[in-house]
CSV table of C-alpha atoms in Angstrom, one decimal:
chain,number,residue,atom,x,y,z
Q,1,MET,CA,-126.4,-91.1,37.7
Q,2,GLU,CA,-123.0,-89.5,37.1
Q,3,SER,CA,-122.1,-90.0,40.8
Q,4,LEU,CA,-123.2,-93.7,40.7
Q,5,GLY,CA,-120.4,-94.2,38.1
Q,6,LYS,CA,-118.0,-93.5,40.9
Q,7,LEU,CA,-119.1,-96.7,42.5
Q,8,SER,CA,-118.2,-98.8,39.4
Q,9,PHE,CA,-115.4,-101.2,39.1
Q,10,GLY,CA,-112.1,-100.7,37.3
Q,11,SER,CA,-109.7,-97.7,37.3
Q,12,THR,CA,-112.5,-95.1,37.2
Q,13,GLY,CA,-114.6,-96.2,40.0
Q,14,TRP,CA,-114.2,-97.0,43.6
Q,15,GLY,CA,-116.2,-100.2,43.6
Q,16,ASP,CA,-113.3,-102.5,43.6
Q,17,GLU,CA,-111.5,-100.6,46.4
Q,18,LEU,CA,-114.7,-100.8,48.5
Q,19,LEU,CA,-114.8,-104.6,47.9
Q,20,ILE,CA,-111.3,-104.9,49.0
Q,21,GLY,CA,-112.0,-102.9,52.0
Q,22,ALA,CA,-114.9,-105.2,52.8
Q,23,VAL,CA,-112.6,-108.3,52.4
Q,24,MET,CA,-110.1,-106.6,54.8
Q,25,THR,CA,-112.9,-106.0,57.3
Q,26,VAL,CA,-113.9,-109.7,57.2
Q,27,GLY,CA,-110.3,-110.7,57.4
Q,28,LEU,CA,-109.7,-108.5,60.4
Q,29,ALA,CA,-112.7,-109.9,62.1
Q,30,LEU,CA,-111.7,-113.4,61.5
Q,31,ALA,CA,-108.2,-112.8,62.8
Q,32,SER,CA,-109.8,-111.1,65.9
Q,33,VAL,CA,-112.0,-114.2,66.6
Q,34,LEU,CA,-109.0,-116.5,66.5
Q,35,ILE,CA,-107.1,-114.3,69.0
Q,36,GLY,CA,-110.3,-113.7,71.1
Q,37,ILE,CA,-111.0,-117.4,71.4
Q,38,VAL,CA,-107.6,-118.1,72.7
Q,39,ILE,CA,-107.8,-115.3,75.2
Q,40,GLY,CA,-111.4,-116.1,76.0
Q,41,GLY,CA,-110.5,-119.7,76.7
Q,42,LYS,CA,-107.7,-118.8,79.0
Q,43,LEU,CA,-109.8,-116.3,80.9
Q,44,ALA,CA,-112.7,-118.8,81.3
Q,45,PHE,CA,-110.2,-121.3,82.6
Q,46,PHE,CA,-109.0,-118.9,85.3
Q,47,LYS,CA,-112.6,-118.0,86.1
Q,48,LEU,CA,-113.4,-121.7,86.8
Q,49,GLN,CA,-110.4,-122.3,89.0
Q,50,PRO,CA,-111.1,-123.1,92.6
Q,51,ASN,CA,-108.2,-120.8,93.5
Q,52,ARG,CA,-109.6,-117.5,94.6
Q,53,PHE,CA,-106.7,-115.4,93.5
Q,54,PHE,CA,-106.8,-116.4,89.9
Q,55,ARG,CA,-110.6,-116.0,89.8
Q,56,THR,CA,-110.4,-112.4,91.2
Q,57,ILE,CA,-107.8,-111.4,88.6
Q,58,ALA,CA,-109.9,-112.8,85.8
Q,59,HIS,CA,-113.0,-111.0,87.0
Q,60,ALA,CA,-111.1,-107.8,87.4
Q,61,ILE,CA,-109.9,-108.0,83.8
Q,62,THR,CA,-113.5,-108.5,82.6
Q,63,LEU,CA,-114.8,-105.6,84.7
Q,64,LEU,CA,-112.0,-103.3,83.3
Q,65,PHE,CA,-112.8,-104.2,79.7
Q,66,ARG,CA,-116.5,-104.0,80.2
Q,67,GLY,CA,-116.4,-100.5,81.6
Q,68,THR,CA,-114.0,-99.0,79.0
Q,69,PRO,CA,-115.0,-98.0,75.5
Q,70,GLU,CA,-113.8,-100.4,72.6
Q,71,PHE,CA,-112.4,-97.3,71.0
Q,72,LEU,CA,-110.2,-96.5,73.9
Q,73,VAL,CA,-108.9,-100.1,74.1
Q,74,ILE,CA,-107.9,-100.1,70.4
Q,75,LEU,CA,-106.2,-96.8,70.6
Q,76,VAL,CA,-104.2,-97.9,73.8
Q,77,VAL,CA,-103.2,-101.2,72.1
Q,78,PHE,CA,-102.2,-99.4,68.9
Q,79,PHE,CA,-100.1,-96.7,70.5
Q,80,GLY,CA,-98.9,-98.9,73.3
Q,81,LEU,CA,-97.5,-101.2,70.7
Q,82,ASP,CA,-96.0,-98.3,68.8
Q,83,ILE,CA,-94.3,-96.9,71.9
Q,84,LEU,CA,-93.1,-100.4,72.9
Q,85,PHE,CA,-91.8,-101.0,69.4
Q,86,ASN,CA,-89.9,-97.8,69.2
Q,87,ALA,CA,-88.4,-98.2,72.8
Q,88,LEU,CA,-87.3,-101.7,71.8
Q,89,LEU,CA,-85.6,-100.5,68.7
Q,90,SER,CA,-83.8,-97.6,70.4
Q,91,ALA,CA,-82.8,-99.9,73.3
Q,92,LEU,CA,-81.1,-102.2,70.8
Q,93,SER,CA,-79.8,-99.1,69.1
Q,94,ILE,CA,-81.2,-100.1,65.7
Q,95,GLU,CA,-81.5,-97.3,63.3
Q,96,LEU,CA,-84.8,-98.2,61.8
Q,97,THR,CA,-88.1,-96.5,61.6
Q,98,LEU,CA,-90.6,-99.3,61.7
Q,99,SER,CA,-94.3,-98.7,62.1
Q,100,THR,CA,-96.5,-101.1,64.1
Q,101,PRO,CA,-98.5,-103.3,61.7
Q,102,LYS,CA,-102.0,-101.8,61.9
Q,103,PHE,CA,-103.8,-105.0,60.9
Q,104,TRP,CA,-102.3,-107.0,63.9
Q,105,ALA,CA,-102.5,-104.0,66.3
Q,106,GLY,CA,-106.3,-103.8,65.4
Q,107,ALA,CA,-106.7,-107.6,65.5
Q,108,LEU,CA,-105.1,-107.7,69.0
Q,109,GLY,CA,-107.3,-104.9,70.3
Q,110,LEU,CA,-110.5,-106.3,68.9
Q,111,GLY,CA,-109.5,-109.8,69.9
Q,112,LEU,CA,-109.0,-108.7,73.5
Q,113,ILE,CA,-112.5,-107.2,73.6
Q,114,PHE,CA,-113.9,-110.3,72.0
Q,115,GLY,CA,-112.0,-112.6,74.4
Q,116,VAL,CA,-113.3,-110.9,77.4
Q,117,TYR,CA,-116.9,-111.2,76.5
Q,118,ALA,CA,-116.3,-114.7,75.1
Q,119,SER,CA,-114.8,-115.8,78.4
Q,120,GLU,CA,-118.3,-115.2,79.9
Q,121,VAL,CA,-119.9,-117.3,77.2
Q,122,PHE,CA,-117.3,-120.1,77.7
Q,123,LYS,CA,-117.8,-120.1,81.4
Q,124,GLY,CA,-121.6,-120.3,81.1
Q,125,ALA,CA,-121.3,-123.1,78.5
Q,126,TYR,CA,-118.9,-125.1,80.6
Q,127,LEU,CA,-121.3,-124.9,83.5
Q,128,ALA,CA,-124.3,-125.6,81.3
Q,129,VAL,CA,-123.2,-129.2,80.4
Q,130,PRO,CA,-125.3,-131.5,82.5
Q,131,LYS,CA,-123.6,-133.1,85.5
Q,132,GLY,CA,-125.1,-136.4,84.7
Q,133,VAL,CA,-123.2,-136.6,81.4
Q,134,ILE,CA,-119.9,-136.0,83.2
Q,135,GLU,CA,-120.7,-138.5,85.9
Q,136,ALA,CA,-121.7,-141.1,83.3
Q,137,SER,CA,-118.5,-140.8,81.4
Q,138,ARG,CA,-116.5,-141.2,84.5
Q,139,ALA,CA,-118.5,-144.2,85.5
Q,140,LEU,CA,-117.7,-145.7,82.1
Q,141,GLY,CA,-114.2,-145.5,83.1
Q,142,LEU,CA,-112.9,-142.5,81.2
Q,143,SER,CA,-110.2,-140.6,83.1
Q,144,GLN,CA,-110.8,-137.0,84.2
Q,145,PHE,CA,-108.6,-135.7,81.3
Q,146,GLN,CA,-110.5,-137.9,78.7
Q,147,THR,CA,-113.8,-136.7,80.2
Q,148,ILE,CA,-112.9,-133.1,79.7
Q,149,ARG,CA,-111.4,-133.6,76.3
Q,150,GLN,CA,-113.8,-136.0,74.6
Q,151,VAL,CA,-117.1,-135.3,76.4
Q,152,HIS,CA,-117.2,-131.9,78.1
Q,153,LEU,CA,-115.5,-129.7,75.5
Q,154,PRO,CA,-117.3,-131.1,72.5
Q,155,LEU,CA,-120.6,-130.7,74.3
Q,156,MET,CA,-119.6,-127.2,75.5
Q,157,TRP,CA,-119.3,-125.9,72.0
Q,158,ARG,CA,-122.9,-126.5,71.4
Q,159,TYR,CA,-123.9,-124.4,74.3
Q,160,ALA,CA,-121.3,-121.6,73.4
Q,161,LEU,CA,-122.2,-121.2,69.8
Q,162,PRO,CA,-125.3,-119.0,70.0
Q,163,GLY,CA,-123.4,-116.6,72.3
Q,164,LEU,CA,-120.3,-116.6,70.2
Q,165,MET,CA,-122.4,-115.8,67.0
Q,166,ASN,CA,-123.9,-112.8,68.8
Q,167,LEU,CA,-120.4,-111.6,69.6
Q,168,TRP,CA,-119.4,-112.1,66.1
Q,169,LEU,CA,-122.1,-109.7,64.9
Q,170,VAL,CA,-120.9,-107.1,67.5
Q,171,LEU,CA,-117.3,-107.7,66.4
Q,172,LEU,CA,-118.1,-107.2,62.7
Q,173,LYS,CA,-119.4,-103.7,63.5
Q,174,ASP,CA,-116.6,-102.9,66.0
Q,175,THR,CA,-113.9,-103.5,63.2
Q,176,SER,CA,-115.0,-100.1,61.8
Q,177,LEU,CA,-113.2,-98.5,64.8
Q,178,VAL,CA,-109.8,-99.6,63.2
Q,179,ALA,CA,-110.5,-97.0,60.6
Q,180,VAL,CA,-109.5,-94.3,63.2
Q,181,ILE,CA,-105.9,-95.8,63.3
Q,182,ALA,CA,-105.8,-95.5,59.4
Q,183,PHE,CA,-106.0,-99.3,58.6
Q,184,ASP,CA,-107.6,-99.5,55.1
Q,185,GLU,CA,-110.7,-101.5,55.9
Q,186,LEU,CA,-114.1,-100.7,54.5
Q,187,LEU,CA,-115.0,-97.6,56.4
Q,188,ARG,CA,-111.6,-96.0,56.0
Q,189,THR,CA,-111.7,-96.7,52.2
Q,190,ALA,CA,-115.1,-95.1,52.0
Q,191,LYS,CA,-113.8,-92.0,53.9
Q,192,VAL,CA,-110.8,-91.7,51.6
Q,193,ALA,CA,-113.0,-92.1,48.5
Q,194,GLY,CA,-115.5,-89.6,49.7
Q,195,GLU,CA,-112.8,-87.0,50.4
Q,196,THR,CA,-111.2,-87.6,47.0
Q,197,GLU,CA,-114.4,-87.5,45.0
Q,198,ARG,CA,-116.1,-84.9,47.3
Q,199,GLU,CA,-119.0,-87.1,47.8
Q,200,PRO,CA,-118.8,-88.5,51.3
Q,201,PHE,CA,-122.5,-89.2,51.5
Q,202,LEU,CA,-122.5,-91.5,48.6
Q,203,PHE,CA,-119.5,-93.6,49.8
Q,204,PHE,CA,-120.6,-93.8,53.4
Q,205,PHE,CA,-123.9,-94.9,52.3
Q,206,ALA,CA,-122.4,-97.5,50.0
Q,207,ALA,CA,-120.2,-98.7,52.9
Q,208,GLY,CA,-123.2,-98.8,55.2
Q,209,ALA,CA,-125.1,-101.0,52.7
Q,210,LEU,CA,-122.1,-103.4,52.7
Q,211,TYR,CA,-122.0,-103.6,56.4
Q,212,LEU,CA,-125.7,-104.3,56.3
Q,213,LEU,CA,-125.2,-107.1,53.8
Q,214,MET,CA,-122.4,-108.7,56.0
Q,215,THR,CA,-124.8,-108.5,59.0
Q,216,TYR,CA,-127.5,-110.0,57.0
Q,217,VAL,CA,-125.4,-113.0,55.8
Q,218,SER,CA,-124.1,-113.5,59.3
Q,219,ASP,CA,-127.6,-113.5,60.6
Q,220,HIS,CA,-128.7,-116.2,58.3
Q,221,ALA,CA,-125.5,-118.3,58.8
Q,222,LYS,CA,-126.2,-117.9,62.6
Q,223,SER,CA,-129.7,-119.3,62.5
Q,224,ARG,CA,-128.6,-122.2,60.2
Q,225,ILE,CA,-125.7,-123.1,62.5
Q,226,GLU,CA,-127.9,-122.9,65.5
Q,227,ASN,CA,-130.5,-125.2,63.9
Q,228,ARG,CA,-127.7,-127.7,63.1
Q,229,VAL,CA,-125.7,-127.9,66.3
Q,230,ALA,CA,-127.2,-126.0,69.2
Q,231,LEU,CA,-128.8,-127.9,71.9
Q,232,VAL,CA,-130.7,-124.9,73.2
Q,233,GLY,CA,-134.4,-125.2,72.8
Q,234,ARG,CA,-134.2,-128.8,71.6
Q,235,GLN,CA,-135.3,-131.7,73.7
F,1,MET,CA,-133.9,-67.4,65.4
F,2,LEU,CA,-133.0,-71.0,66.3
F,3,GLU,CA,-129.3,-70.5,66.5
F,4,PRO,CA,-129.1,-68.3,69.6
F,5,VAL,CA,-131.4,-70.7,71.4
F,6,MET,CA,-129.3,-73.7,70.5
F,7,LYS,CA,-126.1,-71.7,71.4
F,8,SER,CA,-127.4,-70.8,74.8
F,9,LEU,CA,-128.6,-74.3,75.4
F,10,TYR,CA,-125.2,-75.6,74.5
F,11,PHE,CA,-123.4,-73.2,76.8
F,12,TRP,CA,-125.7,-73.8,79.6
F,13,PHE,CA,-124.7,-77.5,79.3
F,14,LYS,CA,-121.0,-76.8,78.9
F,15,GLY,CA,-120.4,-73.7,81.0
F,16,TRP,CA,-119.9,-75.2,84.4
F,17,HIS,CA,-117.9,-78.4,83.4
F,18,TYR,CA,-114.5,-77.0,83.5
F,19,ASP,CA,-114.9,-74.9,86.7
F,20,VAL,CA,-116.3,-78.0,88.6
F,21,GLY,CA,-113.4,-80.1,87.1
F,22,GLN,CA,-110.9,-77.6,88.6
F,23,ALA,CA,-112.5,-77.6,91.9
F,24,LEU,CA,-112.5,-81.4,92.0
F,25,CYS,CA,-108.9,-81.7,90.8
F,26,ALA,CA,-107.3,-79.3,93.1
F,27,PRO,CA,-107.2,-81.5,96.2
F,28,MET,CA,-106.1,-84.5,94.1
F,29,GLN,CA,-103.1,-82.9,92.5
F,30,SER,CA,-100.6,-84.4,95.1
F,31,VAL,CA,-102.0,-88.1,94.4
F,32,LEU,CA,-102.1,-87.9,90.6
F,33,PRO,CA,-99.2,-88.8,88.5
F,34,ALA,CA,-97.3,-85.7,87.2
F,35,SER,CA,-98.1,-86.5,83.6
F,36,ILE,CA,-101.9,-86.3,84.1
F,37,GLY,CA,-102.1,-83.8,86.9
F,38,PRO,CA,-102.3,-80.7,84.7
F,39,HIS,CA,-104.8,-82.3,82.4
F,40,CYS,CA,-107.2,-83.4,85.2
F,41,PRO,CA,-109.7,-80.5,84.8
F,42,ARG,CA,-109.9,-81.2,81.1
F,43,LEU,CA,-110.6,-84.9,81.7
F,44,PHE,CA,-113.4,-83.9,84.1
F,45,ASP,CA,-114.8,-81.4,81.5
F,46,GLY,CA,-115.1,-84.3,79.2
F,47,PHE,CA,-116.5,-86.6,81.9
F,48,PHE,CA,-119.5,-84.3,82.4
F,49,THR,CA,-120.0,-83.8,78.6
F,50,THR,CA,-120.1,-87.6,78.1
F,51,PHE,CA,-122.4,-88.1,80.9
F,52,GLU,CA,-124.9,-85.4,79.7
F,53,LEU,CA,-124.7,-86.6,76.2
F,54,VAL,CA,-125.5,-90.2,77.2
F,55,ILE,CA,-128.2,-89.4,79.7
F,56,VAL,CA,-130.0,-87.0,77.4
F,57,ALA,CA,-129.7,-89.4,74.4
F,58,LEU,CA,-131.0,-92.3,76.6
F,59,ILE,CA,-134.0,-90.4,77.8
F,60,LEU,CA,-135.0,-89.2,74.4
F,61,ALA,CA,-134.4,-92.6,73.0
F,62,PHE,CA,-136.6,-94.2,75.6
F,63,ILE,CA,-139.4,-91.9,74.7
F,64,LEU,CA,-139.1,-92.7,71.1
F,65,ALA,CA,-138.7,-96.4,71.6
F,66,ARG,CA,-141.8,-96.5,73.8
F,67,THR,CA,-143.8,-95.1,71.0
F,68,LEU,CA,-142.3,-97.3,68.4
F,69,ALA,CA,-142.9,-100.4,70.5
F,70,GLN,CA,-146.4,-99.2,70.9
F,71,MET,CA,-146.8,-99.1,67.1
F,72,LEU,CA,-145.4,-102.6,66.8
F,73,ALA,CA,-147.6,-104.0,69.6
F,74,VAL,CA,-151.0,-102.5,68.9
F,75,GLY,CA,-150.5,-100.1,66.0
F,76,PRO,CA,-151.5,-100.3,62.4
F,77,SER,CA,-149.7,-103.1,60.5
F,78,TRP,CA,-148.3,-100.7,57.8
F,79,THR,CA,-146.0,-99.2,60.4
F,80,HIS,CA,-144.5,-102.5,61.2
F,81,ARG,CA,-142.3,-102.9,58.2
F,82,LEU,CA,-141.1,-99.4,58.5
F,83,ILE,CA,-140.1,-99.7,62.1
F,84,GLN,CA,-138.5,-103.1,61.6
F,85,ALA,CA,-136.5,-101.7,58.7
F,86,TYR,CA,-135.4,-98.8,60.9
F,87,VAL,CA,-134.4,-101.1,63.7
F,88,TYR,CA,-132.5,-103.5,61.4
F,89,ILE,CA,-130.6,-100.7,59.7
F,90,PHE,CA,-129.5,-99.0,62.9
F,91,GLN,CA,-128.6,-102.4,64.6
F,92,GLY,CA,-126.9,-103.8,61.4
F,93,THR,CA,-124.4,-100.9,60.8
F,94,PRO,CA,-121.5,-99.6,63.0
F,95,ILE,CA,-122.4,-96.5,65.0
F,96,LEU,CA,-119.2,-94.8,63.6
F,97,ILE,CA,-120.6,-94.9,60.1
F,98,GLN,CA,-123.9,-93.4,61.3
F,99,LEU,CA,-122.0,-90.6,62.9
F,100,TRP,CA,-119.8,-89.9,59.9
F,101,LEU,CA,-122.8,-90.2,57.4
F,102,MET,CA,-124.7,-87.5,59.4
F,103,TYR,CA,-121.7,-85.2,60.1
F,104,TYR,CA,-119.4,-85.5,57.1
F,105,GLY,CA,-121.8,-87.0,54.6
F,106,LEU,CA,-124.8,-84.5,54.9
F,107,ALA,CA,-122.3,-81.6,54.7
F,108,GLN,CA,-121.8,-82.3,51.0
F,109,PHE,CA,-125.3,-81.0,50.1
F,110,GLU,CA,-125.6,-77.4,49.5
F,111,TRP,CA,-129.3,-77.2,50.3
F,112,ILE,CA,-128.8,-78.7,53.7
F,113,ARG,CA,-126.0,-76.3,54.5
F,114,GLU,CA,-128.3,-73.5,53.7
F,115,SER,CA,-131.4,-74.8,55.5
F,116,ILE,CA,-132.4,-74.2,59.1
F,117,ALA,CA,-131.5,-77.8,60.0
F,118,TRP,CA,-127.8,-76.8,59.6
F,119,THR,CA,-127.9,-75.1,63.0
F,120,LEU,CA,-128.1,-78.7,64.4
F,121,LEU,CA,-126.3,-80.7,61.7
F,122,GLY,CA,-123.4,-78.3,61.6
F,123,SER,CA,-122.5,-79.0,65.2
F,124,GLY,CA,-120.8,-82.2,66.3
F,125,TRP,CA,-122.5,-82.2,69.6
F,126,TRP,CA,-126.0,-82.1,68.2
F,127,VAL,CA,-125.1,-84.6,65.5
F,128,GLY,CA,-123.6,-86.8,68.2
F,129,LEU,CA,-126.8,-86.4,70.3
F,130,ILE,CA,-129.1,-87.2,67.3
F,131,VAL,CA,-127.3,-90.2,66.2
F,132,LEU,CA,-126.9,-91.7,69.8
F,133,THR,CA,-130.6,-91.1,70.2
F,134,LEU,CA,-131.6,-92.8,67.0
F,135,ASN,CA,-129.2,-95.6,67.5
F,136,SER,CA,-130.2,-96.3,71.1
F,137,ALA,CA,-133.9,-96.0,70.2
F,138,ALA,CA,-133.5,-98.8,67.7
F,139,TYR,CA,-132.0,-101.1,70.4
F,140,GLN,CA,-134.5,-100.1,73.1
F,141,THR,CA,-137.4,-100.7,70.7
F,142,ASN,CA,-136.1,-104.2,70.1
F,143,ILE,CA,-135.6,-104.8,73.8
F,144,LEU,CA,-139.2,-103.5,74.7
F,145,ILE,CA,-141.0,-105.5,72.0
F,146,GLY,CA,-139.1,-108.6,73.0
F,147,GLY,CA,-140.5,-108.0,76.6
F,148,ILE,CA,-144.0,-107.5,75.2
F,149,GLN,CA,-143.9,-110.7,73.2
F,150,ASN,CA,-142.8,-112.6,76.2
F,151,LEU,CA,-145.8,-111.6,78.2
F,152,PRO,CA,-148.5,-114.2,78.6
F,153,SER,CA,-151.1,-113.7,75.8
F,154,GLY,CA,-153.9,-113.6,78.4
F,155,GLN,CA,-152.8,-110.0,79.3
F,156,LEU,CA,-153.6,-108.6,75.9
F,157,GLU,CA,-156.8,-110.7,75.6
F,158,GLY,CA,-158.0,-109.8,79.1
F,159,ALA,CA,-157.3,-106.2,78.5
F,160,GLN,CA,-159.2,-106.2,75.1
F,161,SER,CA,-162.1,-108.2,76.5
F,162,LEU,CA,-162.4,-105.6,79.3
F,163,GLY,CA,-162.9,-103.1,76.5
F,164,LEU,CA,-159.7,-101.1,76.9
F,165,SER,CA,-158.6,-99.1,73.9
F,166,GLN,CA,-155.4,-100.2,72.0
F,167,ARG,CA,-153.6,-97.1,73.6
F,168,HIS,CA,-154.7,-98.0,77.1
F,169,THR,CA,-153.9,-101.6,76.6
F,170,TYR,CA,-150.4,-100.7,75.7
F,171,ARG,CA,-149.8,-97.8,78.2
F,172,GLN,CA,-151.3,-99.5,81.2
F,173,ILE,CA,-151.1,-103.2,80.7
F,174,LEU,CA,-148.4,-104.3,78.3
F,175,PHE,CA,-145.8,-101.5,78.6
F,176,PRO,CA,-145.4,-101.4,82.4
F,177,GLN,CA,-144.9,-105.2,82.6
F,178,ALA,CA,-142.6,-105.4,79.7
F,179,LEU,CA,-140.5,-102.5,81.2
F,180,ARG,CA,-140.2,-104.4,84.4
F,181,ALA,CA,-139.1,-107.6,82.7
F,182,SER,CA,-136.7,-105.9,80.3
F,183,TRP,CA,-135.1,-103.4,82.7
F,184,PRO,CA,-131.9,-105.3,83.1
F,185,ALA,CA,-131.4,-105.4,79.3
F,186,LEU,CA,-132.2,-101.6,79.1
F,187,ALA,CA,-129.7,-100.9,81.7
F,188,ASN,CA,-127.1,-102.9,79.8
F,189,GLU,CA,-128.0,-101.0,76.7
F,190,GLY,CA,-127.4,-97.8,78.6
F,191,ILE,CA,-123.8,-98.9,79.4
F,192,LEU,CA,-123.2,-100.0,75.8
F,193,LEU,CA,-124.3,-96.6,74.7
F,194,LEU,CA,-122.0,-95.0,77.1
F,195,LYS,CA,-119.1,-96.9,75.6
F,196,ALA,CA,-120.3,-96.1,72.0
F,197,SER,CA,-120.5,-92.4,72.9
F,198,ALA,CA,-116.6,-92.3,72.9
F,199,LEU,CA,-116.9,-92.3,69.1
F,200,VAL,CA,-118.3,-88.8,69.0
F,201,SER,CA,-114.8,-87.7,69.6
F,202,THR,CA,-114.2,-88.5,65.9
F,203,ILE,CA,-116.7,-85.8,65.0
F,204,THR,CA,-114.9,-83.0,66.9
F,205,VAL,CA,-116.8,-83.3,70.1
F,206,LEU,CA,-114.6,-82.8,73.1
F,207,ASP,CA,-116.1,-85.4,75.3
F,208,LEU,CA,-113.9,-87.6,77.8
F,209,MET,CA,-112.4,-89.5,74.9
F,210,GLY,CA,-112.0,-86.3,72.8
F,211,HIS,CA,-110.0,-84.6,75.5
F,212,ALA,CA,-107.9,-87.7,76.2
F,213,ARG,CA,-107.1,-87.9,72.5
F,214,THR,CA,-106.1,-84.2,72.3
F,215,VAL,CA,-103.9,-84.5,75.3
F,216,PHE,CA,-102.3,-87.7,74.0
F,217,SER,CA,-101.5,-86.2,70.5
F,218,ARG,CA,-99.4,-83.6,72.3
F,219,SER,CA,-97.7,-85.5,75.0
F,220,TYR,CA,-97.7,-89.1,73.6
F,221,ASP,CA,-98.1,-90.3,77.1
F,222,LEU,CA,-100.4,-93.3,77.6
F,223,TRP,CA,-101.2,-92.3,81.3
F,224,VAL,CA,-103.9,-90.0,80.0
F,225,TYR,CA,-105.8,-93.0,78.4
F,226,GLY,CA,-105.4,-94.7,81.8
F,227,GLY,CA,-107.0,-91.7,83.5
F,228,ALA,CA,-109.8,-91.7,80.9
F,229,ALA,CA,-110.4,-95.4,81.3
F,230,PHE,CA,-110.7,-94.8,85.1
F,231,LEU,CA,-113.3,-92.2,84.5
F,232,TYR,CA,-115.3,-94.3,82.0
F,233,ILE,CA,-115.4,-97.1,84.6
F,234,ALA,CA,-116.6,-94.6,87.2
F,235,LEU,CA,-119.3,-93.6,84.7
F,236,THR,CA,-120.4,-97.2,84.3
F,237,ALA,CA,-120.6,-97.5,88.0
F,238,VAL,CA,-122.6,-94.4,88.3
F,239,MET,CA,-125.1,-95.5,85.5
F,240,THR,CA,-125.4,-99.0,87.1
F,241,LEU,CA,-126.2,-97.3,90.4
F,242,ILE,CA,-128.8,-95.1,88.7
F,243,ALA,CA,-130.4,-98.1,87.0
F,244,PHE,CA,-130.5,-99.9,90.4
F,245,LEU,CA,-132.1,-96.9,92.1
F,246,ILE,CA,-134.8,-96.5,89.4
F,247,ARG,CA,-135.5,-100.2,89.7
F,248,ARG,CA,-135.7,-100.2,93.5
F,249,TYR,CA,-137.6,-97.0,94.0
F,250,GLY,CA,-139.0,-96.0,90.6
F,251,PHE,CA,-141.3,-98.9,89.8
F,252,GLN,CA,-144.6,-99.6,91.7
F,253,ALA,CA,-144.1,-102.5,94.0
F,254,LEU,CA,-145.7,-105.7,93.2
F,255,PRO,CA,-146.4,-108.6,95.7
F,256,ALA,CA,-143.7,-110.6,94.0
F,257,ASP,CA,-141.0,-108.2,94.5
F,258,PRO,CA,-138.7,-109.0,97.5
F,259,TRP,CA,-138.9,-105.4,98.9
F,260,PHE,CA,-142.7,-105.4,98.8
F,261,GLN,CA,-143.1,-106.6,102.4
F,262,GLY,CA,-143.5,-103.7,104.7
F,263,MET,CA,-144.2,-101.2,101.9
F,264,SER,CA,-147.4,-99.3,102.1
F,265,ARG,CA,-149.1,-97.9,99.1
């Protein structure tokens, strides 16, 4: 019972710190999704090009990211930005010690990973839109640009959503990797708390329960959204 | 009693890694960039460690998942809730927290440190193996049970009306077909586990990622991570090849398989 008091809110317990960590985790995941959707859209665009050169490059990037651990990608992005930053500062001969913003380094790394997987989802969704719909909108006199903007893309989202929600669930768990570059999200907060209070088991357990809660909520949101908008499985 | 056995098992696993790495690296020294040349044997040492960890974990997890899926398919119903909770917990939390909970978390308890289990739980390599196994078993159970549920219901009914026991129904009718159908998903899970295995470097295991991080922390040179990424991609390719070979030659051929023609049995 005494150790449970360490999870309470206020100045004596770590409850509020853990909650802030959880909010940071969700914030990091949301920022990564925004970056990832932009990257994924661009990559999918290149994958759908008739030009062979662009397609090959896009597929090579996908292969590269699929074969390397997420952990390695995040470390390379973080330290790479760090080295780049310092090189830039010394090149401009600015006497300043700036550290790379960990939140954005983490979001960029996670966004890259999300984007690479999302590009496959987008590509599949783009191709899944029935040909007849496109032909019909052309026959109705919409220009090619209008067809893509007003018919193809809105329909595409509905095919892409289930895949994107799966990627979101993976991403939520991958945010824990950013703890290793010492960004204070949920897992890192739990580690610090556990080391301070000498009760790592309790705090890792609490953090695990919070992750489970986030997954649970996302799972439910996923099935609700899919029921609302998805065309898959509906005639 | 247990400790010397574990130690010798561990050294039998680790002993040859560095030597083979050195032999492989010697002819490549002229091609490699100067910054990773001297570290090449270390990276290969990690390469073999990662490969062993992942392959052993995958095999153990497969055996566990086969039994768990059997429980879910034909076993007593009181086990279903337990297995589903196990799968949900291991799929719903990051693998990093599972590793840290087992390695740093359990060390807090005095009675665990004094028990015989500490021979395993005190070593990063064994904790890594246990967690990777449990994690992958959860995913593989999910894949296998999905494959079983997608089988036509006539398979189960037919087996039961022929008087096969629950065990035989599963082992000889349901499981082989589900395995065939879900093999691509299982191979994919193997590659995901390979990538997740990089996290054991945070619990002091010197796998490929662990060596790369150690070298980087001294030299601050990103080339090392490039080398590690290359080796990870090579490992992915090796595992894809193994999965293909098992699929091609490991399964009993069925008339529907494209390579069935001309095969005698």
